[in-house]
CSV table of C-alpha atoms in Angstrom, one decimal:
chain,number,residue,atom,x,y,z
A,1,UNK,CA,32.1,0.9,-9.9
A,2,UNK,CA,28.8,2.2,-11.3
A,3,UNK,CA,28.9,3.7,-14.7
A,4,UNK,CA,27.5,7.2,-15.4
A,5,UNK,CA,26.6,9.3,-18.3
A,6,UNK,CA,25.5,12.8,-19.0
A,7,UNK,CA,21.8,13.0,-19.2
A,8,UNK,CA,19.9,14.5,-22.1
A,9,UNK,CA,18.4,17.9,-21.2
A,10,UNK,CA,15.1,16.8,-22.7
A,11,UNK,CA,15.0,13.4,-20.9
A,12,UNK,CA,13.5,12.5,-17.5
A,13,UNK,CA,15.1,13.6,-14.3
A,14,UNK,CA,15.1,12.4,-10.7
A,15,UNK,CA,14.7,8.7,-10.0
A,16,UNK,CA,14.4,7.1,-13.5
A,17,UNK,CA,14.3,3.7,-15.2
A,18,UNK,CA,17.6,2.4,-16.6
A,19,UNK,CA,18.2,2.7,-20.3
A,20,UNK,CA,17.5,-0.5,-22.3
A,21,UNK,CA,18.1,-0.3,-26.0
A,22,UNK,CA,16.5,2.8,-27.5
A,23,UNK,CA,15.1,4.2,-24.3
A,24,UNK,CA,14.1,3.6,-20.6
A,25,UNK,CA,11.9,0.5,-20.7
A,26,UNK,CA,9.5,-0.2,-17.8
A,27,UNK,CA,9.0,-3.7,-19.3
A,28,UNK,CA,12.6,-4.5,-19.2
A,29,UNK,CA,13.0,-3.3,-15.7
A,30,UNK,CA,9.9,-5.2,-14.4
A,31,UNK,CA,10.9,-8.4,-16.1
A,32,UNK,CA,14.4,-8.3,-14.8
A,33,UNK,CA,13.5,-7.5,-11.2
A,34,UNK,CA,11.0,-10.3,-11.0
A,35,UNK,CA,13.5,-12.7,-12.6
A,36,UNK,CA,16.2,-11.7,-10.1
A,37,UNK,CA,13.8,-12.1,-7.2
A,38,UNK,CA,13.0,-15.7,-8.3
A,39,UNK,CA,16.4,-16.8,-9.4
A,40,UNK,CA,17.8,-18.3,-6.2
A,41,UNK,CA,14.6,-20.0,-5.1
A,42,UNK,CA,12.8,-20.8,-8.4
A,43,UNK,CA,15.3,-20.7,-11.4
A,44,UNK,CA,12.6,-22.1,-13.8
A,45,UNK,CA,10.3,-19.3,-12.8
A,46,UNK,CA,13.1,-16.8,-13.3
A,47,UNK,CA,13.8,-18.0,-16.8
A,48,UNK,CA,10.1,-17.9,-17.5
A,49,UNK,CA,9.9,-14.3,-16.5
A,50,UNK,CA,13.0,-13.3,-18.5
A,51,UNK,CA,11.5,-14.9,-21.6
A,52,UNK,CA,8.0,-13.4,-21.2
A,53,UNK,CA,7.2,-11.8,-24.6
A,54,UNK,CA,4.0,-10.0,-23.5
A,55,UNK,CA,4.9,-8.5,-20.1
A,56,UNK,CA,2.0,-6.0,-20.3
A,57,UNK,CA,-0.5,-8.9,-20.1
A,58,UNK,CA,1.6,-11.9,-19.0
A,59,UNK,CA,3.0,-10.3,-15.8
A,60,UNK,CA,0.1,-11.7,-13.8
A,61,UNK,CA,1.3,-15.3,-13.7
A,62,UNK,CA,4.9,-14.2,-12.7
A,63,UNK,CA,3.7,-12.1,-9.8
A,64,UNK,CA,1.6,-15.1,-8.6
A,65,UNK,CA,4.7,-17.2,-8.9
A,66,UNK,CA,6.6,-14.9,-6.6
A,67,UNK,CA,4.1,-15.7,-3.8
A,68,UNK,CA,4.0,-19.4,-4.5
A,69,UNK,CA,7.8,-19.7,-4.5
A,70,UNK,CA,7.9,-17.9,-1.2
A,71,UNK,CA,5.8,-20.6,0.4
A,72,UNK,CA,8.6,-23.2,0.2
A,73,UNK,CA,10.0,-21.9,3.5
A,74,UNK,CA,10.5,-18.7,5.5
A,75,UNK,CA,14.0,-18.4,4.1
A,76,UNK,CA,12.6,-18.7,0.5
A,77,UNK,CA,10.3,-15.8,1.1
A,78,UNK,CA,13.1,-13.7,2.7
A,79,UNK,CA,15.4,-14.5,-0.2
A,80,UNK,CA,12.8,-13.4,-2.8
A,81,UNK,CA,12.3,-10.1,-0.9
A,82,UNK,CA,16.0,-9.4,-0.4
A,83,UNK,CA,16.9,-10.2,-4.0
A,84,UNK,CA,14.0,-8.3,-5.5
A,85,UNK,CA,15.0,-5.2,-3.5
A,86,UNK,CA,18.6,-5.5,-4.4
A,87,UNK,CA,17.8,-5.9,-8.1
A,88,UNK,CA,15.7,-2.8,-8.1
A,89,UNK,CA,18.2,-0.7,-6.2
A,90,UNK,CA,21.0,-1.9,-8.4
A,91,UNK,CA,19.2,-1.2,-11.7
A,92,UNK,CA,17.3,2.1,-11.0
A,93,UNK,CA,19.1,5.4,-11.8
A,94,UNK,CA,19.0,9.0,-10.8
A,95,UNK,CA,19.4,12.0,-13.1
A,96,UNK,CA,20.1,15.2,-11.0
A,97,UNK,CA,18.9,18.5,-12.5
A,98,UNK,CA,21.4,19.3,-15.3
A,99,UNK,CA,23.8,16.7,-13.9
A,100,UNK,CA,25.3,13.4,-14.7
A,101,UNK,CA,23.3,10.2,-14.3
A,102,UNK,CA,24.3,8.1,-11.3
A,103,UNK,CA,23.2,4.9,-9.6
A,104,UNK,CA,20.4,5.0,-7.1
A,105,UNK,CA,22.8,3.9,-4.4
A,106,UNK,CA,24.9,7.0,-5.0
A,107,UNK,CA,22.1,9.6,-4.6
A,108,UNK,CA,22.6,10.4,-0.9
A,109,UNK,CA,26.4,10.7,-1.3
A,110,UNK,CA,26.2,13.2,-4.2
A,111,UNK,CA,26.5,16.9,-3.3
A,112,UNK,CA,23.5,19.0,-4.0
A,113,UNK,CA,23.0,22.8,-4.1
A,114,UNK,CA,19.4,22.6,-2.9
A,115,UNK,CA,19.0,24.5,0.4
A,116,UNK,CA,17.9,22.5,3.5
A,117,UNK,CA,14.2,22.7,4.2
A,118,UNK,CA,12.8,24.5,7.3
A,119,UNK,CA,10.1,23.1,9.5
A,120,UNK,CA,6.7,24.8,10.1
A,121,UNK,CA,4.4,23.5,12.8
A,122,UNK,CA,0.6,24.1,12.8
A,123,UNK,CA,-1.5,23.3,15.9
A,124,UNK,CA,-5.1,22.6,15.3
A,125,UNK,CA,-8.0,24.3,17.0
A,126,UNK,CA,-10.3,21.3,17.4
A,127,UNK,CA,-11.1,19.1,20.4
A,128,UNK,CA,-8.9,16.0,20.8
A,129,UNK,CA,-10.9,12.7,20.6
A,130,UNK,CA,-10.0,9.9,22.9
A,131,UNK,CA,-12.5,7.4,21.7
A,132,UNK,CA,-12.2,5.3,18.6
A,133,UNK,CA,-15.2,6.0,16.2
A,134,UNK,CA,-15.7,4.9,12.6
A,135,UNK,CA,-17.6,6.8,10.0
A,136,UNK,CA,-19.9,4.3,8.2
A,137,UNK,CA,-22.8,5.0,5.8
A,138,UNK,CA,-23.7,8.3,7.3
A,139,UNK,CA,-23.2,7.3,10.9
A,140,UNK,CA,-20.3,7.5,13.4
A,141,UNK,CA,-20.0,4.1,15.0
A,142,UNK,CA,-18.7,3.8,18.6
A,143,UNK,CA,-18.5,1.3,21.3
A,144,UNK,CA,-21.0,-1.6,20.9
A,145,UNK,CA,-22.2,-0.3,17.6
A,146,UNK,CA,-18.7,-0.6,16.2
A,147,UNK,CA,-18.2,-4.0,17.8
A,148,UNK,CA,-21.4,-5.2,16.1
A,149,UNK,CA,-20.2,-3.8,12.8
A,150,UNK,CA,-16.9,-5.7,13.2
A,151,UNK,CA,-18.8,-8.9,13.9
A,152,UNK,CA,-21.0,-8.4,10.8
A,153,UNK,CA,-18.0,-7.9,8.6
A,154,UNK,CA,-16.4,-11.1,10.0
A,155,UNK,CA,-19.5,-13.1,9.5
A,156,UNK,CA,-19.8,-11.8,5.9
A,157,UNK,CA,-16.1,-12.5,5.2
A,158,UNK,CA,-15.3,-8.8,4.6
A,159,UNK,CA,-12.4,-8.7,7.0
A,160,UNK,CA,-10.3,-11.4,8.7
A,161,UNK,CA,-11.1,-12.3,12.3
A,162,UNK,CA,-7.7,-11.0,13.4
A,163,UNK,CA,-8.6,-7.6,12.0
A,164,UNK,CA,-11.7,-7.4,14.2
A,165,UNK,CA,-9.6,-8.6,17.2
A,166,UNK,CA,-7.0,-5.9,16.6
A,167,UNK,CA,-9.7,-3.1,16.4
A,168,UNK,CA,-11.5,-4.4,19.5
A,169,UNK,CA,-8.2,-4.2,21.4
A,170,UNK,CA,-7.8,-0.5,20.4
A,171,UNK,CA,-11.4,0.0,21.5
A,172,UNK,CA,-10.6,-1.5,24.9
A,173,UNK,CA,-7.5,0.8,25.2
A,174,UNK,CA,-8.5,4.3,24.2
A,175,UNK,CA,-5.4,5.7,25.7
A,176,UNK,CA,-3.5,4.1,22.9
A,177,UNK,CA,-4.9,6.7,20.5
A,178,UNK,CA,-2.7,9.3,22.1
A,179,UNK,CA,0.2,9.2,19.7
A,180,UNK,CA,2.1,12.2,21.0
A,181,UNK,CA,5.0,9.9,21.8
A,182,UNK,CA,5.4,9.1,18.0
A,183,UNK,CA,6.2,11.2,15.0
A,184,UNK,CA,3.9,9.7,12.3
A,185,UNK,CA,5.5,10.5,9.0
A,186,UNK,CA,2.8,10.5,6.2
A,187,UNK,CA,4.6,10.2,2.9
A,188,UNK,CA,1.8,11.3,0.5
A,189,UNK,CA,0.1,13.6,3.0
A,190,UNK,CA,-2.7,14.3,0.6
A,191,UNK,CA,-3.6,10.7,0.0
A,192,UNK,CA,-7.2,9.7,0.7
A,193,UNK,CA,-6.1,6.4,2.4
A,194,UNK,CA,-3.5,7.9,4.8
A,195,UNK,CA,-3.9,8.2,8.6
A,196,UNK,CA,-3.3,12.0,8.7
A,197,UNK,CA,-6.9,13.0,9.6
A,198,UNK,CA,-7.2,10.3,12.3
A,199,UNK,CA,-3.9,11.0,14.0
A,200,UNK,CA,-4.6,14.7,14.1
A,201,UNK,CA,-8.1,14.0,15.4
A,202,UNK,CA,-6.5,12.0,18.2
A,203,UNK,CA,-4.1,14.8,19.1
A,204,UNK,CA,-1.0,13.2,17.7
A,205,UNK,CA,2.0,14.7,15.8
A,206,UNK,CA,2.0,14.2,12.0
A,207,UNK,CA,5.1,14.9,9.9
A,208,UNK,CA,3.6,15.5,6.5
A,209,UNK,CA,5.4,15.1,3.1
A,210,UNK,CA,3.9,15.6,-0.3
A,211,UNK,CA,4.7,17.4,-3.5
A,212,UNK,CA,5.1,21.2,-3.5
A,213,UNK,CA,1.6,21.8,-4.8
A,214,UNK,CA,-0.4,24.5,-3.0
A,215,UNK,CA,-3.7,22.8,-3.7
A,216,UNK,CA,-2.5,19.7,-1.7
A,217,UNK,CA,-1.3,21.8,1.2
A,218,UNK,CA,-4.4,23.9,1.4
A,219,UNK,CA,-6.4,20.8,1.9
A,220,UNK,CA,-3.9,19.3,4.4
A,221,UNK,CA,-3.8,22.6,6.4
A,222,UNK,CA,-7.6,22.8,6.5
A,223,UNK,CA,-7.6,19.3,8.0
A,224,UNK,CA,-4.9,20.2,10.6
A,225,UNK,CA,-6.8,23.4,11.7
A,226,UNK,CA,-10.0,21.3,12.2
A,227,UNK,CA,-8.5,18.8,14.6
A,228,UNK,CA,-6.5,18.9,17.8
A,229,UNK,CA,-3.1,17.5,16.8
A,230,UNK,CA,0.1,19.1,15.5
A,231,UNK,CA,1.2,19.1,11.9
A,232,UNK,CA,4.9,19.5,11.0
A,233,UNK,CA,5.6,20.3,7.4
A,234,UNK,CA,8.7,21.0,5.3
A,235,UNK,CA,8.9,24.5,3.9
A,236,UNK,CA,11.3,26.6,1.8
A,237,UNK,CA,13.5,28.9,3.8
A,238,UNK,CA,11.8,32.3,4.4
A,239,UNK,CA,8.2,30.9,4.2
A,240,UNK,CA,5.7,33.0,6.1
A,241,UNK,CA,3.6,31.5,8.9
A,242,UNK,CA,0.0,32.2,7.6
A,243,UNK,CA,-1.8,29.4,5.8
A,244,UNK,CA,-1.6,31.0,2.4
A,245,UNK,CA,2.1,31.3,2.7
A,246,UNK,CA,2.6,27.8,4.1
A,247,UNK,CA,0.6,26.3,1.2
A,248,UNK,CA,2.7,28.1,-1.3
A,249,UNK,CA,6.0,27.2,0.4
A,250,UNK,CA,5.4,23.7,1.7
A,251,UNK,CA,6.4,20.4,0.1
A,252,UNK,CA,9.3,18.0,-0.6
A,253,UNK,CA,9.7,16.3,-4.0
A,254,UNK,CA,10.8,12.7,-3.3
A,255,UNK,CA,11.3,12.0,-7.0
A,256,UNK,CA,13.6,14.9,-7.7
A,257,UNK,CA,14.9,16.1,-4.3
A,258,UNK,CA,15.4,12.9,-2.4
A,259,UNK,CA,18.5,14.0,-0.4
A,260,UNK,CA,16.8,17.2,0.6
A,261,UNK,CA,13.8,15.2,2.0
A,262,UNK,CA,16.1,12.7,3.7
A,263,UNK,CA,18.1,15.5,5.4
A,264,UNK,CA,14.9,17.0,6.7
A,265,UNK,CA,13.6,13.8,8.1
A,266,UNK,CA,16.9,13.0,9.8
A,267,UNK,CA,16.4,16.2,11.8
A,268,UNK,CA,12.9,15.3,13.1
A,269,UNK,CA,13.0,14.6,16.9
A,270,UNK,CA,11.2,11.6,18.3
A,271,UNK,CA,10.5,8.1,17.2
A,272,UNK,CA,9.8,8.0,13.5
A,273,UNK,CA,6.9,6.0,12.1
A,274,UNK,CA,7.6,6.1,8.4
A,275,UNK,CA,4.2,5.7,6.6
A,276,UNK,CA,4.3,5.0,2.9
A,277,UNK,CA,1.0,6.3,1.3
A,278,UNK,CA,2.4,7.6,-2.0
A,279,UNK,CA,0.8,6.9,-5.4
A,280,UNK,CA,1.3,8.0,-8.9
A,281,UNK,CA,-0.2,6.9,-12.2
A,282,UNK,CA,1.6,4.6,-14.6
A,283,UNK,CA,5.3,4.2,-14.7
A,284,UNK,CA,5.8,7.1,-12.3
A,285,UNK,CA,4.4,4.9,-9.6
A,286,UNK,CA,7.4,2.6,-9.8
A,287,UNK,CA,9.8,5.6,-9.8
A,288,UNK,CA,8.2,7.2,-6.7
A,289,UNK,CA,7.9,3.8,-4.9
A,290,UNK,CA,11.6,3.3,-5.6
A,291,UNK,CA,12.5,6.7,-4.3
A,292,UNK,CA,10.5,6.0,-1.1
A,293,UNK,CA,12.2,2.7,-0.6
A,294,UNK,CA,15.7,4.3,-1.1
A,295,UNK,CA,14.7,6.9,1.6
A,296,UNK,CA,13.5,4.2,3.9
A,297,UNK,CA,16.7,2.2,3.6
A,298,UNK,CA,18.7,5.4,4.1
A,299,UNK,CA,16.8,6.4,7.3
A,300,UNK,CA,17.0,2.9,8.7
A,301,UNK,CA,20.8,3.0,8.3
A,302,UNK,CA,21.1,6.2,10.2
A,303,UNK,CA,18.4,6.0,12.9
A,304,UNK,CA,17.6,3.1,15.1
A,305,UNK,CA,14.1,4.3,16.0
A,306,UNK,CA,12.3,3.9,12.6
A,307,UNK,CA,9.1,1.9,12.4
A,308,UNK,CA,7.5,1.3,9.0
A,309,UNK,CA,3.8,1.4,8.0
A,310,UNK,CA,2.3,0.2,4.7
A,311,UNK,CA,-1.2,-0.2,3.3
A,312,UNK,CA,-1.3,-3.1,0.9
A,313,UNK,CA,-3.7,-3.2,-2.1
A,314,UNK,CA,-6.4,-5.9,-2.0
A,315,UNK,CA,-5.9,-6.4,-5.7
A,316,UNK,CA,-2.8,-8.5,-5.5
A,317,UNK,CA,-1.8,-12.2,-4.9
A,318,UNK,CA,-1.7,-13.4,-1.3
A,319,UNK,CA,-1.4,-16.7,0.6
A,320,UNK,CA,-4.5,-16.9,2.8
A,321,UNK,CA,-5.3,-19.0,5.9
A,322,UNK,CA,-7.2,-22.3,5.6
A,323,UNK,CA,-10.2,-20.7,7.5
A,324,UNK,CA,-10.6,-18.3,4.5
A,325,UNK,CA,-10.5,-21.2,2.1
A,326,UNK,CA,-13.2,-23.1,4.1
A,327,UNK,CA,-15.4,-19.9,4.1
A,328,UNK,CA,-15.1,-19.6,0.4
A,329,UNK,CA,-15.9,-23.3,-0.1
A,330,UNK,CA,-19.1,-23.1,1.9
A,331,UNK,CA,-20.2,-20.3,-0.3
A,332,UNK,CA,-19.3,-22.2,-3.5
A,333,UNK,CA,-21.3,-25.3,-2.3
A,334,UNK,CA,-24.3,-23.1,-1.7
A,335,UNK,CA,-24.2,-21.3,-5.0
A,336,UNK,CA,-27.6,-21.0,-6.8
A,337,UNK,CA,-28.6,-22.7,-10.0
A,338,UNK,CA,-28.3,-19.6,-12.1
A,339,UNK,CA,-24.6,-19.2,-11.3
A,340,UNK,CA,-24.0,-22.9,-11.8
A,341,UNK,CA,-25.6,-22.6,-15.3
A,342,UNK,CA,-23.5,-19.5,-16.1
A,343,UNK,CA,-20.3,-21.4,-15.3
A,344,UNK,CA,-21.3,-24.3,-17.5
A,345,UNK,CA,-22.4,-22.1,-20.4
A,346,UNK,CA,-19.1,-20.1,-20.3
A,347,UNK,CA,-17.1,-23.3,-20.5
A,348,UNK,CA,-15.7,-22.8,-17.0
A,349,UNK,CA,-14.3,-19.3,-17.8
A,350,UNK,CA,-16.7,-17.5,-15.5
A,351,UNK,CA,-17.3,-18.0,-11.8
A,352,UNK,CA,-14.8,-20.8,-11.1
A,353,UNK,CA,-14.0,-21.6,-7.5
A,354,UNK,CA,-11.7,-19.4,-5.5
A,355,UNK,CA,-9.5,-22.2,-4.2
A,356,UNK,CA,-8.9,-25.9,-4.6
A,357,UNK,CA,-10.7,-27.8,-1.8
A,358,UNK,CA,-8.7,-28.0,1.5
A,359,UNK,CA,-5.9,-25.7,0.3
A,360,UNK,CA,-3.7,-24.6,3.2
A,361,UNK,CA,-2.7,-22.0,2.6
A,362,UNK,CA,-4.9,-20.9,-0.3
A,363,UNK,CA,-3.6,-18.6,-3.0
A,364,UNK,CA,-5.9,-15.7,-3.6
A,365,UNK,CA,-5.2,-14.2,-6.9
A,366,UNK,CA,-7.0,-10.8,-7.1
A,367,UNK,CA,-4.7,-9.1,-9.5
A,368,UNK,CA,-6.6,-6.9,-11.9
A,369,UNK,CA,-4.7,-7.0,-15.2
A,370,UNK,CA,-6.0,-3.5,-16.2
A,371,UNK,CA,-4.0,-2.0,-13.3
A,372,UNK,CA,-0.8,-3.1,-15.1
A,373,UNK,CA,2.6,-4.4,-14.2
A,374,UNK,CA,4.0,-1.1,-13.0
A,375,UNK,CA,1.3,-0.9,-10.3
A,376,UNK,CA,2.0,-4.5,-9.3
A,377,UNK,CA,5.7,-3.9,-9.0
A,378,UNK,CA,5.3,-0.7,-7.0
A,379,UNK,CA,3.1,-2.5,-4.5
A,380,UNK,CA,5.2,-5.7,-4.4
A,381,UNK,CA,8.3,-3.5,-3.6
A,382,UNK,CA,6.5,-2.4,-0.4
A,383,UNK,CA,5.7,-6.0,0.6
A,384,UNK,CA,9.4,-6.9,0.1
A,385,UNK,CA,10.5,-4.0,2.3
A,386,UNK,CA,8.1,-4.9,5.0
A,387,UNK,CA,9.3,-8.5,5.0
A,388,UNK,CA,13.0,-7.6,5.2
A,389,UNK,CA,12.5,-4.9,7.8
A,390,UNK,CA,10.4,-7.1,10.0
A,391,UNK,CA,13.0,-9.9,9.8
A,392,UNK,CA,15.7,-7.4,10.9
A,393,UNK,CA,13.7,-6.5,14.0
A,394,UNK,CA,11.9,-3.3,13.0
A,395,UNK,CA,8.3,-2.7,14.0
A,396,UNK,CA,6.3,-3.0,10.8
A,397,UNK,CA,2.6,-2.2,10.4
A,398,UNK,CA,1.5,-3.9,7.1
A,399,UNK,CA,-2.2,-4.2,6.5
A,400,UNK,CA,-4.2,-5.2,3.5
A,401,UNK,CA,-6.7,-2.4,3.0
A,402,UNK,CA,-10.2,-2.8,1.6
A,403,UNK,CA,-11.4,-1.9,-1.9
A,404,UNK,CA,-12.1,1.8,-1.6
A,405,UNK,CA,-13.7,4.4,-3.9
A,406,UNK,CA,-10.7,6.7,-4.0
A,407,UNK,CA,-10.2,9.2,-6.8
A,408,UNK,CA,-7.5,7.1,-8.4
A,409,UNK,CA,-9.9,4.1,-8.6
A,410,UNK,CA,-12.8,6.1,-10.0
A,411,UNK,CA,-10.6,7.5,-12.8
A,412,UNK,CA,-10.2,3.9,-14.1
A,413,UNK,CA,-13.6,3.4,-15.8
A,414,UNK,CA,-13.4,-0.4,-15.8
A,415,UNK,CA,-12.3,-0.6,-12.2
A,416,UNK,CA,-15.0,1.9,-11.1
A,417,UNK,CA,-17.6,-0.2,-12.9
A,418,UNK,CA,-16.3,-3.4,-11.3
A,419,UNK,CA,-16.5,-1.8,-7.8
A,420,UNK,CA,-20.1,-0.7,-8.6
A,421,UNK,CA,-21.1,-4.3,-9.3
A,422,UNK,CA,-18.9,-6.0,-6.8
A,423,UNK,CA,-21.6,-6.2,-4.1
A,424,UNK,CA,-23.5,-8.8,-6.1
A,425,UNK,CA,-20.6,-11.2,-5.5
A,426,UNK,CA,-20.1,-10.5,-1.8
A,427,UNK,CA,-17.5,-7.8,-2.0
A,428,UNK,CA,-17.9,-4.7,0.1
A,429,UNK,CA,-16.3,-1.5,-1.4
A,430,UNK,CA,-15.6,1.1,1.3
A,431,UNK,CA,-15.8,4.9,1.3
A,432,UNK,CA,-12.4,6.6,1.8
A,433,UNK,CA,-13.3,8.0,5.3
A,434,UNK,CA,-14.2,4.5,6.5
A,435,UNK,CA,-11.1,2.9,5.1
A,436,UNK,CA,-8.6,5.4,6.3
A,437,UNK,CA,-10.0,5.5,9.9
A,438,UNK,CA,-10.1,1.7,10.1
A,439,UNK,CA,-6.5,1.5,8.8
A,440,UNK,CA,-5.4,4.2,11.2
A,441,UNK,CA,-6.8,2.1,14.1
A,442,UNK,CA,-4.9,-0.9,12.9
A,443,UNK,CA,-1.7,1.3,12.8
A,444,UNK,CA,-2.3,2.2,16.4
A,445,UNK,CA,-2.7,-1.5,17.3
A,446,UNK,CA,0.6,-2.4,15.7
A,447,UNK,CA,2.5,0.5,17.2
A,448,UNK,CA,1.2,-0.3,20.7
A,449,UNK,CA,1.6,-4.1,20.5
A,450,UNK,CA,4.8,-4.1,18.5
A,451,UNK,CA,3.0,-5.8,15.5
A,452,UNK,CA,4.1,-9.3,16.7
A,453,UNK,CA,5.7,-11.3,13.9
A,454,UNK,CA,4.0,-14.5,12.7
A,455,UNK,CA,5.9,-17.7,12.0
A,456,UNK,CA,5.9,-17.2,8.2
A,457,UNK,CA,6.1,-14.0,6.1
A,458,UNK,CA,2.8,-14.8,4.3
A,459,UNK,CA,1.1,-15.0,7.7
A,460,UNK,CA,2.4,-11.5,8.5
A,461,UNK,CA,0.8,-10.2,5.3
A,462,UNK,CA,-2.5,-12.0,6.1
A,463,UNK,CA,-2.7,-10.8,9.6
A,464,UNK,CA,-5.6,-8.2,10.3
A,465,UNK,CA,-6.4,-8.0,6.5
A,466,UNK,CA,-9.5,-6.0,5.6
A,467,UNK,CA,-9.7,-7.3,2.0
A,468,UNK,CA,-13.4,-6.4,1.5
A,469,UNK,CA,-14.3,-10.1,0.9
A,470,UNK,CA,-12.0,-10.9,-1.9
A,471,UNK,CA,-10.3,-13.7,0.1
A,472,UNK,CA,-13.6,-15.3,1.2
A,473,UNK,CA,-16.0,-15.1,-1.8
A,474,UNK,CA,-16.8,-18.4,-3.5
A,475,UNK,CA,-15.4,-17.3,-6.9
A,476,UNK,CA,-11.9,-16.5,-8.1
A,477,UNK,CA,-12.1,-12.7,-8.4
A,478,UNK,CA,-10.9,-12.4,-12.0
A,479,UNK,CA,-13.5,-15.0,-13.1
A,480,UNK,CA,-16.2,-12.6,-11.8
A,481,UNK,CA,-14.6,-9.4,-12.9
A,482,UNK,CA,-16.2,-9.1,-16.3
A,483,UNK,CA,-19.6,-9.8,-14.9
A,484,UNK,CA,-19.1,-7.2,-12.1
A,485,UNK,CA,-18.1,-4.6,-14.7
A,486,UNK,CA,-21.2,-5.3,-16.8
A,487,UNK,CA,-23.5,-5.2,-13.7
A,488,UNK,CA,-21.7,-2.0,-12.5
A,489,UNK,CA,-22.1,-0.3,-15.8
A,490,UNK,CA,-25.8,-1.1,-15.7
A,491,UNK,CA,-26.1,0.2,-12.2
A,492,UNK,CA,-24.4,3.5,-12.9
A,493,UNK,CA,-26.6,4.0,-16.0
A,494,UNK,CA,-29.6,3.2,-14.0
C-alpha cells in the first residue's frame, strides 16, 4: 500500500518529486532512478550512481553508463528501460489541489471534481498541400532540390543516410502526407519543434494539448486558420466558438489536471498518434515528462490503437553505427596543423577524437553539462518509453532531431554561443521551421511504414537520426564546446 500525507497548502501541487529529508530533492530522485535502472544489469554502476556526491556535475558519466550497459544485449537495454520507468513511477507523487498526497500510480483512480473538457474543432481556410517541401535558408525546397539537399547533408555528415532514405520515400509517396486517417495528438501544441504546422498544411487532423494560456492558443489558432487541416482542442464547458473565446477557454494542464486530460483523449475517435513535444525549464521538465509518461501508460492500457512519437535531443549519449565512426575518423586524420597544435598545447583536453578507432558501435557523448541532470532525465525517460513500447508491439516514431535555434536554446547564453560557433567544427544548427518540417516528414514515414524495429534498441534510436553532425565530426563534442562558445561569442559581438 502506498503511504499518503496531507500536503502543505504552500507547497507544490500536481505531479511532484518525492520528499527526501527536508524537502523534495531533484538530486535524490535522479540519483535513485538511474541507480534502479542500472541495478539488475550493472550493479557496480548502480552503486556508483547511488554514491555520487556531486550529482549536478557528475551525472554525465552515469547517463553515459546507462547507454553502455544497454549494449550488453537486447534484454539488457530493455531491462534498463523497464526498471528506470518503474522506479520513476513508483517514486513520483501527486498532490491534488487542497487534497492528500498520493502515489503517481493512483492518480487516475482518484475522484476529481474538475468537469470534463469539451471539444472545439477549427477547420482552416488554406489550401491543402500534397507535396513535401522543406523551408531552408529562405527557400522552399521541393523535388530534386530537396533530394540534392539530403545528399549534401549526408556527405557532410549532418544526417544519417537512413534519414535521407526515409525522406526520399516520403517524397516518392506524396499521398502519405494525407493524415486524415490518423489523429495526431500534439502534446505541447505551442512547441516550435512539433509537427502541428506541417500536419495542418497537409490537411490532417491535429488534436492539440497545451497549457490554458491564451497567448499559446492565439498562436496555434492563427496557424490552424492559415492551413487546410482540422484542429481539435480541449475547451472549458460553455466556451464560445470565435477565436478570442477559444483562446481564452482552451487548454489542458497535464501537470495539475492529468485525469481530466486523459478522459478527454480517451474520447477522441480514430487512431491516436500520441506525440510528446512538451518542455519546461529546470525541475519542472521532469515533472511534466513524468505526467506525460503516466498519461501514455494509461492510454495504452485502455486503447489498442495508440502509436507514440518522440523527438530526441541530439545533446545526449547514443550508440552510433560503425559507418559514423569511420566518417569521424577520416575527418580526424585530415585535421589541420593548427588543430593538432591546439590539442597538444591543451594537454589533450581540447579537440580529442570522437571515438576510439574501429569502435562498433561507437559511443557519441554529446551531453552538455550546462543543460543539467533534470533535462537529461526527462529526455532519457522518453527513450525508455519508446524502447518498452516498441518491444510490446506499438508503432513508435523516435527520431533524433538536429540542433535547432529554438527559444529555449537561445535563452541559455552558453548554449546559444556554442550554437553560433558550432559551424566551425562541422555542426549545422537548424532553424525551427526546417527542423519541424523535416521531423514531421520522418513521422509520416514511420506511420506509413510501421517504423520497422531494428535488431537492437540502440539501432532503433540511431535510425534516421538528424543529429546535425554531432555523431560524425572528428572531435568529441564536449572537447570542442568551450572553443565553440568562445568563437560564438566573438561572432555575435561582431
